PDB file of C-alpha atoms in Angstrom:
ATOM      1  CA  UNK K 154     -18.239 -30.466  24.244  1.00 42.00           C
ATOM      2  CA  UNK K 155     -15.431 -32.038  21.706  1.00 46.00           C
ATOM      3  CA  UNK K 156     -12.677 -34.018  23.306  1.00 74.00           C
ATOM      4  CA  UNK K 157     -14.585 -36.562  24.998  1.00 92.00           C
ATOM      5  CA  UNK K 158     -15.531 -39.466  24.455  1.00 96.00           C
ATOM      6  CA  UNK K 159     -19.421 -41.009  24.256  1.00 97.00           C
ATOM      7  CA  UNK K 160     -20.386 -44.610  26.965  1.00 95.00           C
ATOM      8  CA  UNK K 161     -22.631 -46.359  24.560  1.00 97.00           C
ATOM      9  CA  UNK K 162     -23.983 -49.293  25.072  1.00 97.00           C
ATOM     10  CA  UNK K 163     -23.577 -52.562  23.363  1.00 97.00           C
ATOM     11  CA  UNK K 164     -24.361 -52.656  19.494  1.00 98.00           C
ATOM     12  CA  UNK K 165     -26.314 -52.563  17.545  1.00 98.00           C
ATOM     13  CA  UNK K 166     -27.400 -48.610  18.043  1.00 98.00           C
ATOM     14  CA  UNK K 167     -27.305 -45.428  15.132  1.00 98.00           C
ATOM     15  CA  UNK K 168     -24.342 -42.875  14.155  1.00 98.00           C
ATOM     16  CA  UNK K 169     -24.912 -39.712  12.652  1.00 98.00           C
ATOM     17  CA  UNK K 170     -21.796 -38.718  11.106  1.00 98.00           C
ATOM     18  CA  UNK K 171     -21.838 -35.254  10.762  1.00 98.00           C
ATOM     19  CA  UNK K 172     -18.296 -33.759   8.700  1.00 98.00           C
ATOM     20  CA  UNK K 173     -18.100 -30.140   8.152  1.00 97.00           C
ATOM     21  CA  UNK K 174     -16.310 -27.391   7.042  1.00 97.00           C
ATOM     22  CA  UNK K 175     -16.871 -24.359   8.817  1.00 96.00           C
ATOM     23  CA  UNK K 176     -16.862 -20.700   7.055  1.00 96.00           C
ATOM     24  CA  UNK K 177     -15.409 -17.720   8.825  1.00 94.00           C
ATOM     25  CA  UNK K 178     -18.471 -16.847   9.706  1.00 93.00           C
ATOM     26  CA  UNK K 179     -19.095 -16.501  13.532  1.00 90.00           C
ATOM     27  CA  UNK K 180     -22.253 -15.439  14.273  1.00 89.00           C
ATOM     28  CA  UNK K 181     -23.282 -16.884  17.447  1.00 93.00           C
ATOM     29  CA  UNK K 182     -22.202 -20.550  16.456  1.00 95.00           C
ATOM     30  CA  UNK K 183     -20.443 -21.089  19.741  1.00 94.00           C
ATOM     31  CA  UNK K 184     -23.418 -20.672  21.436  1.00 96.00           C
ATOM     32  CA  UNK K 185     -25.732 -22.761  19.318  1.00 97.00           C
ATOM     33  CA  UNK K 186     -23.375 -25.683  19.173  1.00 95.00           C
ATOM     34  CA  UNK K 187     -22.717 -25.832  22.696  1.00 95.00           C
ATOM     35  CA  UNK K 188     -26.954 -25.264  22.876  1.00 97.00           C
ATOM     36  CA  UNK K 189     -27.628 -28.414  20.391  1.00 97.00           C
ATOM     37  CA  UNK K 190     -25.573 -30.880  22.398  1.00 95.00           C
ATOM     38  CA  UNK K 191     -27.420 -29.703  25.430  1.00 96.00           C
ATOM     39  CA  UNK K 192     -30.710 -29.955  23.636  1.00 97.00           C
ATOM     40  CA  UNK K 193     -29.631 -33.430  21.932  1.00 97.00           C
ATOM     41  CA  UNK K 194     -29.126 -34.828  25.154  1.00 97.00           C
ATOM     42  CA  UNK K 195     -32.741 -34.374  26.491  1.00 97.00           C
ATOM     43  CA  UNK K 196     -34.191 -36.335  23.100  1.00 98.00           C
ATOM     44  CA  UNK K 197     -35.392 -39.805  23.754  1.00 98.00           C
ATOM     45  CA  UNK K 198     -32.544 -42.568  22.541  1.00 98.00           C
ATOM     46  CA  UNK K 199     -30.151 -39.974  22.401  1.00 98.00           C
ATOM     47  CA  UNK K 200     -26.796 -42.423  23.607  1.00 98.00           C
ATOM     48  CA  UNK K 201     -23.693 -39.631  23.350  1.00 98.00           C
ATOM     49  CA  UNK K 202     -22.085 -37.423  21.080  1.00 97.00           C
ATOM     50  CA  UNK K 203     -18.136 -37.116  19.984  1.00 97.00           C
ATOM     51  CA  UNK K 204     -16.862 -34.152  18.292  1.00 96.00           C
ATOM     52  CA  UNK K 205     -13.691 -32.748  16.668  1.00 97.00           C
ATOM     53  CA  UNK K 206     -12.766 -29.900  14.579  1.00 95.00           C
ATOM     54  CA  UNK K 207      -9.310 -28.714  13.323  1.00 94.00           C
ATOM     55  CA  UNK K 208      -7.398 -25.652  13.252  1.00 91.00           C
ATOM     56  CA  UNK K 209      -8.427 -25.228   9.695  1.00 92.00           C
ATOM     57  CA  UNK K 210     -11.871 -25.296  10.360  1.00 94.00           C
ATOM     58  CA  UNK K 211     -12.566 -29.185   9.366  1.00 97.00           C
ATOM     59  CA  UNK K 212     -14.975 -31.117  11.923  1.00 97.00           C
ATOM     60  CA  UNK K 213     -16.108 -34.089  12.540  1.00 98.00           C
ATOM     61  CA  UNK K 214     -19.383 -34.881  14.831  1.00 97.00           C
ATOM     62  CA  UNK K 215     -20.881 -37.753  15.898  1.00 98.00           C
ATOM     63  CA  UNK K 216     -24.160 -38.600  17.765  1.00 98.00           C
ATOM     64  CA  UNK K 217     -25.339 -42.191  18.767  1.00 98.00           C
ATOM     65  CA  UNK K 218     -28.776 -43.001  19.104  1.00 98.00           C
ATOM     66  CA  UNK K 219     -30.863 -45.610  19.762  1.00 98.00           C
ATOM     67  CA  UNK K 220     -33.154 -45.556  16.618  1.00 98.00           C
ATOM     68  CA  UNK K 221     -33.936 -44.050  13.361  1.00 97.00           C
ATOM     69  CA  UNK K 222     -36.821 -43.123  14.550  1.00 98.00           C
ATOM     70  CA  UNK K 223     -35.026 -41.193  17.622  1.00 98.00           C
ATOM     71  CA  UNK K 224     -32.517 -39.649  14.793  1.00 98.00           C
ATOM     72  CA  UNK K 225     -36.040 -38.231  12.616  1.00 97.00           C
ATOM     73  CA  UNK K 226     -37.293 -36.923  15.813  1.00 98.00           C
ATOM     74  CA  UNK K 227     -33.840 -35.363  16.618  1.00 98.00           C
ATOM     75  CA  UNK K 228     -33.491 -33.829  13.138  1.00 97.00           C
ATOM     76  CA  UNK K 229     -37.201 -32.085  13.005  1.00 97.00           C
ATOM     77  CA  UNK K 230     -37.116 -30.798  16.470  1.00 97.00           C
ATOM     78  CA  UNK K 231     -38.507 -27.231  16.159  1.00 97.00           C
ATOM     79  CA  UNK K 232     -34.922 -25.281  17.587  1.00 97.00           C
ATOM     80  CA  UNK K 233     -32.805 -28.065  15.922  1.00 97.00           C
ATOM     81  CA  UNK K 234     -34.021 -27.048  12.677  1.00 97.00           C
ATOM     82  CA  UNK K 235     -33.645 -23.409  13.366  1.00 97.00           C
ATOM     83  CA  UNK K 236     -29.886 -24.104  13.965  1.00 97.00           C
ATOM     84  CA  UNK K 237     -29.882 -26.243  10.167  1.00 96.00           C
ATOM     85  CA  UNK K 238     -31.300 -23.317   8.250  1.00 96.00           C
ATOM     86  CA  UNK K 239     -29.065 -21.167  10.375  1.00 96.00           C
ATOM     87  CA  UNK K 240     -25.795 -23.693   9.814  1.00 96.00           C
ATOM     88  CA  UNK K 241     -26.808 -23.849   5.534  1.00 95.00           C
ATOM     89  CA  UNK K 242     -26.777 -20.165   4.894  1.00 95.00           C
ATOM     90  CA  UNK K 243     -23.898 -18.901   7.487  1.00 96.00           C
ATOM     91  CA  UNK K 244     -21.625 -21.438   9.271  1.00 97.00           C
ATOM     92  CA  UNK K 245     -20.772 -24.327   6.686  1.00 97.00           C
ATOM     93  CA  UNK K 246     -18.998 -23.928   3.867  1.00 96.00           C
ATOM     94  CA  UNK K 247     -20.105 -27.531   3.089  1.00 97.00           C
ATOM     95  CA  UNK K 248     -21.148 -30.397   4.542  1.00 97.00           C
ATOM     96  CA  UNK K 249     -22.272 -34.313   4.621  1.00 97.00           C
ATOM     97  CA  UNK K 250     -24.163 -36.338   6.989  1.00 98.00           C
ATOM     98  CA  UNK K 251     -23.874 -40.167   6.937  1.00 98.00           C
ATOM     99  CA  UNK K 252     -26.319 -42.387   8.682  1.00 98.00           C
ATOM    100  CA  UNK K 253     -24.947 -46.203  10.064  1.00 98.00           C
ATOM    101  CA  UNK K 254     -25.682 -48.721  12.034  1.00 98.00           C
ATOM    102  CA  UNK K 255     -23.074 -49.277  14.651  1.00 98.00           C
ATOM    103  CA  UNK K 256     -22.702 -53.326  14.577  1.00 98.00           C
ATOM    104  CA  UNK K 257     -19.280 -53.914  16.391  1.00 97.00           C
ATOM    105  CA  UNK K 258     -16.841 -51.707  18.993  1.00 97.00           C
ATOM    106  CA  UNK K 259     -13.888 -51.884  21.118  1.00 95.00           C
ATOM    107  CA  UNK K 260     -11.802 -49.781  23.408  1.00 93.00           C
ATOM    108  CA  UNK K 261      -8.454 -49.617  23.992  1.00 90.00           C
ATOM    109  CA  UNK K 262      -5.774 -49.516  24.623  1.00 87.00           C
TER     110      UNK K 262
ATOM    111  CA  UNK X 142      -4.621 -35.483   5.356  1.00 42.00           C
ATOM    112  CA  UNK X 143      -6.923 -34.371   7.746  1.00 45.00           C
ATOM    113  CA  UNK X 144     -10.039 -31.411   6.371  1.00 74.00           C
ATOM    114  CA  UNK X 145     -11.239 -33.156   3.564  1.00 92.00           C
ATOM    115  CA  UNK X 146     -13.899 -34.691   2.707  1.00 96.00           C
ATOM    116  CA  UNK X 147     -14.314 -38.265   1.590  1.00 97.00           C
ATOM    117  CA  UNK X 148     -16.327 -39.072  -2.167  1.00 95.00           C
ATOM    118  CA  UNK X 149     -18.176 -42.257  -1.807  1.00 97.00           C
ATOM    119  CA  UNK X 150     -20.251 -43.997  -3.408  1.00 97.00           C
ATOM    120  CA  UNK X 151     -24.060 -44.572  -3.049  1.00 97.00           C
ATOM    121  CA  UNK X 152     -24.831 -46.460   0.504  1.00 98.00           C
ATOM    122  CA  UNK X 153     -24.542 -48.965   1.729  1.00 98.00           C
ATOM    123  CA  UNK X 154     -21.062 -49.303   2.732  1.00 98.00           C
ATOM    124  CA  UNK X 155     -19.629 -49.690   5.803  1.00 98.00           C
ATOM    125  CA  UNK X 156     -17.287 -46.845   8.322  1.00 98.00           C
ATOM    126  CA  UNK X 157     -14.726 -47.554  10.806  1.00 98.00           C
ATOM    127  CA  UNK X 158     -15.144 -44.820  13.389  1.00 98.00           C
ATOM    128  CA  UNK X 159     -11.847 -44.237  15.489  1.00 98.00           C
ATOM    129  CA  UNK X 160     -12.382 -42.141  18.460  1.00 98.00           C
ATOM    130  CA  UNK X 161      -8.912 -40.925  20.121  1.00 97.00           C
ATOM    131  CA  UNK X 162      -7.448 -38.811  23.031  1.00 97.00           C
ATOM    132  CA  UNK X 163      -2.999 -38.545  21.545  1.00 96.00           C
ATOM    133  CA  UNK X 164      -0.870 -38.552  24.728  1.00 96.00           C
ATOM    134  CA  UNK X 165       1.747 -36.081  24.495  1.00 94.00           C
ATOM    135  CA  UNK X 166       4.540 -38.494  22.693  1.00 93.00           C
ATOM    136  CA  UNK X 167       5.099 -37.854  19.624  1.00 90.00           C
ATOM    137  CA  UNK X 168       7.430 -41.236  18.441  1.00 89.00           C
ATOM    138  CA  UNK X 169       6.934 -40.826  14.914  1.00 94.00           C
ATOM    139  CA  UNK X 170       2.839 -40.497  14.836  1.00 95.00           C
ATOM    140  CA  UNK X 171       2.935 -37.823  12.219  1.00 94.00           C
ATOM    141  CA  UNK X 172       4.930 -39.959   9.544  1.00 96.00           C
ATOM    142  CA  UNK X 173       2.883 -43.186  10.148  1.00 97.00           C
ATOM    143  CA  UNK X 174      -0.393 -41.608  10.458  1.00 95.00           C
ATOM    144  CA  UNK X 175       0.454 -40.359   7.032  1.00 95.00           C
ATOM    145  CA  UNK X 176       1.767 -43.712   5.989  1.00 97.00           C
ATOM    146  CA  UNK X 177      -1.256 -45.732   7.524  1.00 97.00           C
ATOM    147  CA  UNK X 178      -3.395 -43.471   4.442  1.00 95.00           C
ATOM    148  CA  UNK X 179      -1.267 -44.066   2.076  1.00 96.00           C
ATOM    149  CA  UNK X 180      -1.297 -47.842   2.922  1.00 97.00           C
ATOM    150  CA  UNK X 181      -5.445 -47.734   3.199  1.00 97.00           C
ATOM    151  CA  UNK X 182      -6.152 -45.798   0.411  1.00 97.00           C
ATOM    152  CA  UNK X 183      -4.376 -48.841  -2.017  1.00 97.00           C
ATOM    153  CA  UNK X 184      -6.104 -51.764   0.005  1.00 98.00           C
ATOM    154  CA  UNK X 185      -9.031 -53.527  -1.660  1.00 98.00           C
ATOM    155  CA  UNK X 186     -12.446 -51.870  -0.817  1.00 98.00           C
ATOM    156  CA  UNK X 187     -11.107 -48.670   0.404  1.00 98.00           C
ATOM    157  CA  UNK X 188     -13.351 -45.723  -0.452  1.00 98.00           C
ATOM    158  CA  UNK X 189     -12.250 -42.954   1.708  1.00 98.00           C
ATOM    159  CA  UNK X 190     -11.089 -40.998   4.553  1.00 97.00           C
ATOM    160  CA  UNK X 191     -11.937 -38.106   6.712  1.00 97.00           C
ATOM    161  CA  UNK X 192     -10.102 -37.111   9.641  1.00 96.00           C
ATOM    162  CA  UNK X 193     -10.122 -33.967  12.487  1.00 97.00           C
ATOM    163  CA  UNK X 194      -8.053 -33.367  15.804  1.00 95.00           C
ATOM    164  CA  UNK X 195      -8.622 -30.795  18.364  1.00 94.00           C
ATOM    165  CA  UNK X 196      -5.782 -28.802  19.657  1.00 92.00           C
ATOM    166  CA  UNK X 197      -6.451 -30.428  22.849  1.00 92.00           C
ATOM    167  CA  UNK X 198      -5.897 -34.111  21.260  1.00 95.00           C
ATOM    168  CA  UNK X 199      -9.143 -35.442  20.689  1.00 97.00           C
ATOM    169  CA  UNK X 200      -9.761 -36.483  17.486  1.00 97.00           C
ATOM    170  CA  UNK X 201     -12.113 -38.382  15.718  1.00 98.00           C
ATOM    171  CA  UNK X 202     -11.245 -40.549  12.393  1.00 97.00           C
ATOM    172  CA  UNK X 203     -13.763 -41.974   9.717  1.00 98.00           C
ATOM    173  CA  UNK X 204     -12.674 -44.499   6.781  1.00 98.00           C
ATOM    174  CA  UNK X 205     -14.974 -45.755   4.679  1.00 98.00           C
ATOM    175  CA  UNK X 206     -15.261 -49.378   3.384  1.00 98.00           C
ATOM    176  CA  UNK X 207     -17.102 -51.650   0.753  1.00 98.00           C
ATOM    177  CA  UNK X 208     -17.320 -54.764   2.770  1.00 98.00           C
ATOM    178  CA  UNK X 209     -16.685 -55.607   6.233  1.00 97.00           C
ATOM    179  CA  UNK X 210     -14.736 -58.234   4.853  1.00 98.00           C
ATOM    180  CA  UNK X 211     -12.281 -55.424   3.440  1.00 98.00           C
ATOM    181  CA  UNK X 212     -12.134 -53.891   7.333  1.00 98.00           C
ATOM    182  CA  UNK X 213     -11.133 -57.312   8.264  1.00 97.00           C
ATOM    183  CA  UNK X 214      -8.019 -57.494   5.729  1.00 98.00           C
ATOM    184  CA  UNK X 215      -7.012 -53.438   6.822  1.00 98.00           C
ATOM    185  CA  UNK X 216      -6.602 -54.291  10.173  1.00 97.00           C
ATOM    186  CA  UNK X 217      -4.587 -57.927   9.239  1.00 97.00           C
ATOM    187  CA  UNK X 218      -2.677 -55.917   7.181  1.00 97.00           C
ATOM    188  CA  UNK X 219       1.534 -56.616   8.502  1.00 97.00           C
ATOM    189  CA  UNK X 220       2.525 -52.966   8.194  1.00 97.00           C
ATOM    190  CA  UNK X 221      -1.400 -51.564  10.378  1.00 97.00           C
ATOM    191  CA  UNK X 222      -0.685 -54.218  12.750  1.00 97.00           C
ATOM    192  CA  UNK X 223       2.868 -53.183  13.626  1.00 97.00           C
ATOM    193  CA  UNK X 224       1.069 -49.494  13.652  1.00 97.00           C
ATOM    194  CA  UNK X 225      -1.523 -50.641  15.948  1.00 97.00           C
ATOM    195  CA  UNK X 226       0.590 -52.069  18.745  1.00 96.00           C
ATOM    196  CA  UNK X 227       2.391 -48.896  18.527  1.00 96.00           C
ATOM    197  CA  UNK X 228      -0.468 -46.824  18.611  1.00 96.00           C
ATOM    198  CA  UNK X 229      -1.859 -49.047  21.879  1.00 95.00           C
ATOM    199  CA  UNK X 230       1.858 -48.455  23.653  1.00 95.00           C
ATOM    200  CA  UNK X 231       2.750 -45.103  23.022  1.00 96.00           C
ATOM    201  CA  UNK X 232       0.118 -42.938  20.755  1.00 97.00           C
ATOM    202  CA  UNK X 233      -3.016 -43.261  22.281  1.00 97.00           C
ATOM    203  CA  UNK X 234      -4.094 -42.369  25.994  1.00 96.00           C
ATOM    204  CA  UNK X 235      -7.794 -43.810  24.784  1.00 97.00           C
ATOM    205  CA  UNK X 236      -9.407 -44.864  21.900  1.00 97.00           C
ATOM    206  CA  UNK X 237     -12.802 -46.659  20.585  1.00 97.00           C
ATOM    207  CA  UNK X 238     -13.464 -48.355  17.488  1.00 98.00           C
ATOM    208  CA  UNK X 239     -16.771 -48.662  16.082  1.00 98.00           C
ATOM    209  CA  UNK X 240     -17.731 -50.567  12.871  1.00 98.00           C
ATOM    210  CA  UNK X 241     -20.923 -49.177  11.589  1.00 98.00           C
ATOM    211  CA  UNK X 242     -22.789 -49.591   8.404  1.00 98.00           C
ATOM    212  CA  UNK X 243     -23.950 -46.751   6.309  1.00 98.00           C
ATOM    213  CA  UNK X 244     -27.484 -46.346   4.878  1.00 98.00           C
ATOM    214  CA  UNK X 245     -27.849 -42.837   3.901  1.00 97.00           C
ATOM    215  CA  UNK X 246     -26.024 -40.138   3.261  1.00 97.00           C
ATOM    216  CA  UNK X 247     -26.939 -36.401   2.212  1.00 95.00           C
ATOM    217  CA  UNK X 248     -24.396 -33.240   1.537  1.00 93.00           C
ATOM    218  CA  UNK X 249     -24.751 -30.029   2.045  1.00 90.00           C
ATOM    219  CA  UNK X 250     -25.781 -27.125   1.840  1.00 87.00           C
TER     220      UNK X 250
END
């Protein structure tokens, strides 16, 4: 699912900025990625989702959504939280996640 | 400079999140994405930078900001602007900008 890019609507709407490192770990997180963004997808106000990761193992993910309330939902979804407890102990070496209000975009070129 | 993480501050504050397919010229990118940190990281407000690219050129970029009035002066900055309209002609098949405003923020694991 990386290399595209999310149709949002107009502001104002949610980011979840999601920036990772991954470990060497493998461990099935092909599948479960892949299996979130499917999953995501189905959850009321979700709007799209942009991701990126280096060759070094450095990512970046972001998911739009209509609400905070539609993020809490998102985040204590019973399988979402699976993958969290799963992502903690094996797949990220660290991690931060930024929530923002999206007030202003543009496209180009 | 991309695979690291960015140490802000507290929220709020406010990200500028660059969504971007590369087209295949290269024209210098390398040295003046490089530059374009340098030049952010000493402009007023500036609090930090994260940045990843898939092999297949989709990357996503995050800099963080005190004010939006400090986004405002980055992109009116001579040497960014120059960048820009570079960027528009020959760096960038796509892009999106999105200004958003951070309220929370939680690392990991």
């Amino acid at each position: 699912m990386s290399g595209s890019f999310a149709t949002t609507p107009e502001p104002p709407y949610y980011a979840v900025i999601f920036s990772s490192r991954r470990t060497a770990v493998d461990g099935g997180y092909g599948a479960v990625a892949d299996r979130m963004i499917e999953l995501a997808a189905r959850q009321p106000g979700f709007l799209g989702i942009e991701s990126a990761r280096d060759a070094d193992g450095f990512g970046i993910t972001v998911s739009y959504w209509a609400s905070l309330a539609d993020i809490a939902s998102w985040k204590a979804n019973g399988e979402h939280r699976i993958a969290q407890a799963t992502g903690k102990q094996k797949w990220y070496e660290a991690y931060e996640v930024r929530i923002a209000r999206v007030e202003r975009a543009l496209q180009g070129p």
